Tab-separated table of C-alpha atoms in Angstrom:
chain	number	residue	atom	x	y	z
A	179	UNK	CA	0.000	0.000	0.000
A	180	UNK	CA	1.442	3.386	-1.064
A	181	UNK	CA	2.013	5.908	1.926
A	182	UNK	CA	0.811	8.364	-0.440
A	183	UNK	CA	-2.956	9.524	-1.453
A	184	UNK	CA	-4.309	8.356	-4.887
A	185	UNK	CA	-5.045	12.032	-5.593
A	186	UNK	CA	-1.474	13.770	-6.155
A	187	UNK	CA	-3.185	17.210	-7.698
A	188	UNK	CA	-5.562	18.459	-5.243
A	189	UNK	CA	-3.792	21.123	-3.501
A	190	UNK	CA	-3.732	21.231	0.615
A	191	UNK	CA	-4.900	24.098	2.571
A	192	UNK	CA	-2.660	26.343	3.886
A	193	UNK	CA	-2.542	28.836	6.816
A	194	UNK	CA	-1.363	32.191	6.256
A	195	UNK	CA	0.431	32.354	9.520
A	196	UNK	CA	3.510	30.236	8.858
A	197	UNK	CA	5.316	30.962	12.257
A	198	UNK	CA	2.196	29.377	13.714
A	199	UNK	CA	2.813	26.282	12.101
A	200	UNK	CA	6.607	25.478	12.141
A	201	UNK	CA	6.416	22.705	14.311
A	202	UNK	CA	9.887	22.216	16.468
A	203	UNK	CA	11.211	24.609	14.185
A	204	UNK	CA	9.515	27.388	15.660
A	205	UNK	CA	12.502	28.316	18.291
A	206	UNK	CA	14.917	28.942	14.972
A	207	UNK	CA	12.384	31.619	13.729
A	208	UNK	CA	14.774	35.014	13.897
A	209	UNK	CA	18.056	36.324	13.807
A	210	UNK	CA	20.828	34.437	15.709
A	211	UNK	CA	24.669	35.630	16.973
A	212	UNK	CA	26.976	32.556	18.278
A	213	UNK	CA	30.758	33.575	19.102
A	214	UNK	CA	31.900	29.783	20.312
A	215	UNK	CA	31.722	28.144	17.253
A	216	UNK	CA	34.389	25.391	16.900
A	217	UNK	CA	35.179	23.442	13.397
A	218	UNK	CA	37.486	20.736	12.837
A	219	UNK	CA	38.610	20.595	9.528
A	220	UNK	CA	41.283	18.432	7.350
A	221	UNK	CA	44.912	19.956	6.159
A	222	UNK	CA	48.247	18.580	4.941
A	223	UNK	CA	49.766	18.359	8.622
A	224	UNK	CA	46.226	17.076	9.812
A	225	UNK	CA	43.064	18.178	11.661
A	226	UNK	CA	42.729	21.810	12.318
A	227	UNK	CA	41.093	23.301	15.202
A	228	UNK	CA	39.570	26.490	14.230
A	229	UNK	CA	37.221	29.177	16.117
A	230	UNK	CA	34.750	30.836	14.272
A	231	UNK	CA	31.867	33.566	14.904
A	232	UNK	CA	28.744	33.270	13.028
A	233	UNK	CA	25.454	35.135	12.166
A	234	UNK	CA	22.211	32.820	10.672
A	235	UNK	CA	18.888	34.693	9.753
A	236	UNK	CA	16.027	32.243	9.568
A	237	UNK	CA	12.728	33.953	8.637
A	238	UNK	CA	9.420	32.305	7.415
A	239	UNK	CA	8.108	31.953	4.020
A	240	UNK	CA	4.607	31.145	3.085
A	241	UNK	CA	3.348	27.608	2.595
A	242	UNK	CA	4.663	25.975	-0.044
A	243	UNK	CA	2.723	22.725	-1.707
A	244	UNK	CA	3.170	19.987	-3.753
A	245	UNK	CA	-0.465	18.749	-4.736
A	246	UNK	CA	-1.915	17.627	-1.150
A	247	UNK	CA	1.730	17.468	0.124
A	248	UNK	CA	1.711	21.182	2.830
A	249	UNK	CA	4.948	22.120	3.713
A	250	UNK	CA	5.916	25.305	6.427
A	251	UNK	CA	9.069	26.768	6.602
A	252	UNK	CA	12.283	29.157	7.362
A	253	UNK	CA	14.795	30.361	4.225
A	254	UNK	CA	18.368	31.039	6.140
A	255	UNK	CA	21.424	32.540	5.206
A	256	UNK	CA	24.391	31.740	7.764
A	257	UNK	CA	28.035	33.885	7.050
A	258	UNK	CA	30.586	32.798	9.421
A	259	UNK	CA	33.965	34.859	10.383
A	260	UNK	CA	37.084	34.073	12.265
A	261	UNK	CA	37.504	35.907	15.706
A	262	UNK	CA	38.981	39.384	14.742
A	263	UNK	CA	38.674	38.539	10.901
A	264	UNK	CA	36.191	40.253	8.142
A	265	UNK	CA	36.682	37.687	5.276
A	266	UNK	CA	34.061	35.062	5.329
A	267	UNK	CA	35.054	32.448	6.692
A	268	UNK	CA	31.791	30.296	5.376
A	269	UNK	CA	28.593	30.662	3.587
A	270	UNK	CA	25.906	29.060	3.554
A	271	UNK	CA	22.140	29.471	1.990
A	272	UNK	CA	18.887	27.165	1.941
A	273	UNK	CA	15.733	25.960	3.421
A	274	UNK	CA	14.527	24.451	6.718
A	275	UNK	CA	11.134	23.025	5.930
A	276	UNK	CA	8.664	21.061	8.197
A	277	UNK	CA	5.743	18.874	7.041
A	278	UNK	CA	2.913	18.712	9.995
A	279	UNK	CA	1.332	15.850	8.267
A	280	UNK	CA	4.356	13.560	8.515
A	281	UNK	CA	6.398	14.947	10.984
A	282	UNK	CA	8.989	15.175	8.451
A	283	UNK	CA	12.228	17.504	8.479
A	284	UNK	CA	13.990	18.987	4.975
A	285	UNK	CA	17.133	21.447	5.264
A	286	UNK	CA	18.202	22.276	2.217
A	287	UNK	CA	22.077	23.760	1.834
A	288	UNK	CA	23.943	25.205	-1.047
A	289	UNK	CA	27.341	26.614	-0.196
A	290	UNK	CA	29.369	28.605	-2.981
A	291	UNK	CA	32.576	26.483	-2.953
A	292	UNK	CA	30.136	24.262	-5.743
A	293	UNK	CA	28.165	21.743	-3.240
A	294	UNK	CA	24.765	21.581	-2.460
A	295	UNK	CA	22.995	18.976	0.045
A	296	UNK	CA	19.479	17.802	1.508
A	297	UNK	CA	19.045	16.459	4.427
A	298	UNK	CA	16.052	14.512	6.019
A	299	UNK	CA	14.534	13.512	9.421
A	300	UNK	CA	11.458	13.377	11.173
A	301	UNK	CA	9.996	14.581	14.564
A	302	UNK	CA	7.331	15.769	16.904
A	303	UNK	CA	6.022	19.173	16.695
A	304	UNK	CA	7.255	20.038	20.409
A	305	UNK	CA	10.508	18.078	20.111
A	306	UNK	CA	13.218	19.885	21.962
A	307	UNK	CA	16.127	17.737	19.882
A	308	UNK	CA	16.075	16.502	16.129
A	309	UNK	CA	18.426	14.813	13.823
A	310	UNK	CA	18.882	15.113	9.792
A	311	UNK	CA	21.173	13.162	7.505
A	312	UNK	CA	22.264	13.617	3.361
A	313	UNK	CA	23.920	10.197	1.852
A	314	UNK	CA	26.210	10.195	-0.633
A	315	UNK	CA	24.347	8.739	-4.168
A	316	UNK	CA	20.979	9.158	-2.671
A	317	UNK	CA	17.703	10.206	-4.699
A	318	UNK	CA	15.978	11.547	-1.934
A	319	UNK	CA	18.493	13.140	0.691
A	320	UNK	CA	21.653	13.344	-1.459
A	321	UNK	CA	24.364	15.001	-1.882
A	322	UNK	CA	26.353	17.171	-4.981
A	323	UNK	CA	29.765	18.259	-5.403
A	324	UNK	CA	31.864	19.918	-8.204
A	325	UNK	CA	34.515	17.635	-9.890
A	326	UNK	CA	37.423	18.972	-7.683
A	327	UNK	CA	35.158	18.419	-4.346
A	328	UNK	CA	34.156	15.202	-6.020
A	329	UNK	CA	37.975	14.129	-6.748
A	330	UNK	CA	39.795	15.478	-3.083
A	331	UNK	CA	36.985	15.339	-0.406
A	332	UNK	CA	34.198	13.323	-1.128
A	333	UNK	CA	31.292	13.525	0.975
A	334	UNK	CA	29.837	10.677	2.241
A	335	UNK	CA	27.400	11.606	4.794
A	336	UNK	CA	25.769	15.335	6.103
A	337	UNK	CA	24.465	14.841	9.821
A	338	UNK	CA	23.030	17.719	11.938
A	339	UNK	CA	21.670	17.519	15.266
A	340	UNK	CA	19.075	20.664	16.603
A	341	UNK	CA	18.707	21.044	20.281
A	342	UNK	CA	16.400	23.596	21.759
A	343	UNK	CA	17.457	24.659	25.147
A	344	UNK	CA	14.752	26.108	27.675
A	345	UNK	CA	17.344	29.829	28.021
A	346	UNK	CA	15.882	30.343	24.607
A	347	UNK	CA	19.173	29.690	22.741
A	348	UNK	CA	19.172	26.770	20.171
A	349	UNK	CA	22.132	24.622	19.263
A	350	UNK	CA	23.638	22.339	16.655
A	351	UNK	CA	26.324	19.697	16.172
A	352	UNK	CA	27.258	18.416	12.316
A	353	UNK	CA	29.462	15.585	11.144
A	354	UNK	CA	30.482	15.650	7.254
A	355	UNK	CA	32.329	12.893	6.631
A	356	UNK	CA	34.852	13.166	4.093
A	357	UNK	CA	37.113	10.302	1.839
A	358	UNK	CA	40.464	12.440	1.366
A	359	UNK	CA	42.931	10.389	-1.195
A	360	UNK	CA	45.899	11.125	1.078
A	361	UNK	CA	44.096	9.390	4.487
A	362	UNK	CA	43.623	5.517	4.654
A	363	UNK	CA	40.418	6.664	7.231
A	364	UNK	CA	37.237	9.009	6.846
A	365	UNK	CA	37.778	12.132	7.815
A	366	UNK	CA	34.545	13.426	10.381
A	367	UNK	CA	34.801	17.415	9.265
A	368	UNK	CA	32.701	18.559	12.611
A	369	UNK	CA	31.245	21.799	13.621
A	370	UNK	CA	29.212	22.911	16.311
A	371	UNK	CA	27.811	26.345	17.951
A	372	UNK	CA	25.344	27.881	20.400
A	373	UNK	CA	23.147	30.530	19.278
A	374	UNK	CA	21.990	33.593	20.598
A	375	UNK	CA	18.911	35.556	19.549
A	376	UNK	CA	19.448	39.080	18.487
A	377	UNK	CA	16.946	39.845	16.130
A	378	UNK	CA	12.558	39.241	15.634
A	379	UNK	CA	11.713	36.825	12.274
A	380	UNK	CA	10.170	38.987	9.868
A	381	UNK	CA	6.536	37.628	8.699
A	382	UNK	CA	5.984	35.837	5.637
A	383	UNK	CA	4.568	37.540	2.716
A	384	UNK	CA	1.174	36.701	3.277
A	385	UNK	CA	1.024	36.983	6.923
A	386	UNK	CA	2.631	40.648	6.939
A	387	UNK	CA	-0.030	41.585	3.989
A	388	UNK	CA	-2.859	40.329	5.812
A	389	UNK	CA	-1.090	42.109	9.525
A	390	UNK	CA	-0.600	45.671	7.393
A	391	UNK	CA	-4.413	45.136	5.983
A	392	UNK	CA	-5.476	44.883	9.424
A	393	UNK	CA	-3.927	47.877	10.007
A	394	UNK	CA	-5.300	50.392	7.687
């Protein structure tokens, strides 16, 4: 029996309010400072330890369907600098998209060294802690690299972990694990941060149209 409907055309019904409905995304909605980020990442003589500040906006778009399928959701852009440093240290753009019917999780990345990624997971709509993975050669939650990413660091797996702490902060951990031609071992590229709210989301389209309406 197929886990989805017969009718794949009929569109679902959405509400306007998308922050109302972002399920244990909801505590990402805004803008977001963390200044302990650590990343350990692969070089010549080895791993490298490096400290890095970073700035993610998540703000909520309106719903977004495919035939009866109703997903909510937050579009991000994260820019990350080393302490004392302007240059950008990392960029990063996508989606983080939540589907109340399933519980299911999307984040989308593209980053502009030529790799993009989706990863998948599922979860409650209060869940405090959630977990996504991308798989290397996968149709569903896979993963893309340019030749030269393709050739010296081949990604095998994307992981993320969320956690939602009760201070009102949020945190994550990632694991990327890489197949370097000069290491007989995978190499776990890891990253993690706290973050720090310092800025409201901004509404949707919709719901800000229907707020300023209200308004007048």
């Amino acid at each position: 029996m197929s886990e989805f409907p017969q009718d794949i055309y009929t569109e679902a019904e959405v509400d306007s309010d998308t922050l109302a409905n972002l399920g244990p995304l909801a505590a990402m909605a805004g803008v977001w400072r963390g200044t302990r980020g650590t990343d350990i990442n692969p070089k010549a003589e080895g791993p490298v330890e490096d400290a890095y500040i970073e700035e993610i906006a998540l703000h909520p778009i309106d719903a977004q369907v495919n035939g009866p399928q109703l997903f909510y959701g937050l579009r991000y852009h994260t820019r990350v600098v080393k302490p004392d440093e302007i240059e950008t240290f990392h960029d990063q753009v996508g989606y983080w998209l939540w589907e109340p019917a399933t519980g299911n999780l999307i984040q989308t990345l593209a980053i502009p060294r030529g790799q993009t990624a989706m990863a998948v997971g599922n979860a409650a709509a209060d869940a405090k802690t959630f977990t996504l993975q991308a798989v290397r050669g996968s149709m569903t939650n896979g993963i893309s690299s340019n030749p030269f990413l393709e050739h010296a660091f081949k990604t095998e797996s994307y992981t993320i972990t969320v956690t939602i702490h009760d201070n009102g902060t949020w945190s994550y951990e990632q694991d990327t694990v890489l197949l370097i031609p000069d290491r007989s071992e995978p190499f776990h590229h890891t990253d993690h941060n706290t973050l720090h709210k310092i800025g409201e989301p901004k509404l949707n389209p919709t719901a800000a149209a229907e707020a300023n309406n209200q308004n007048n």
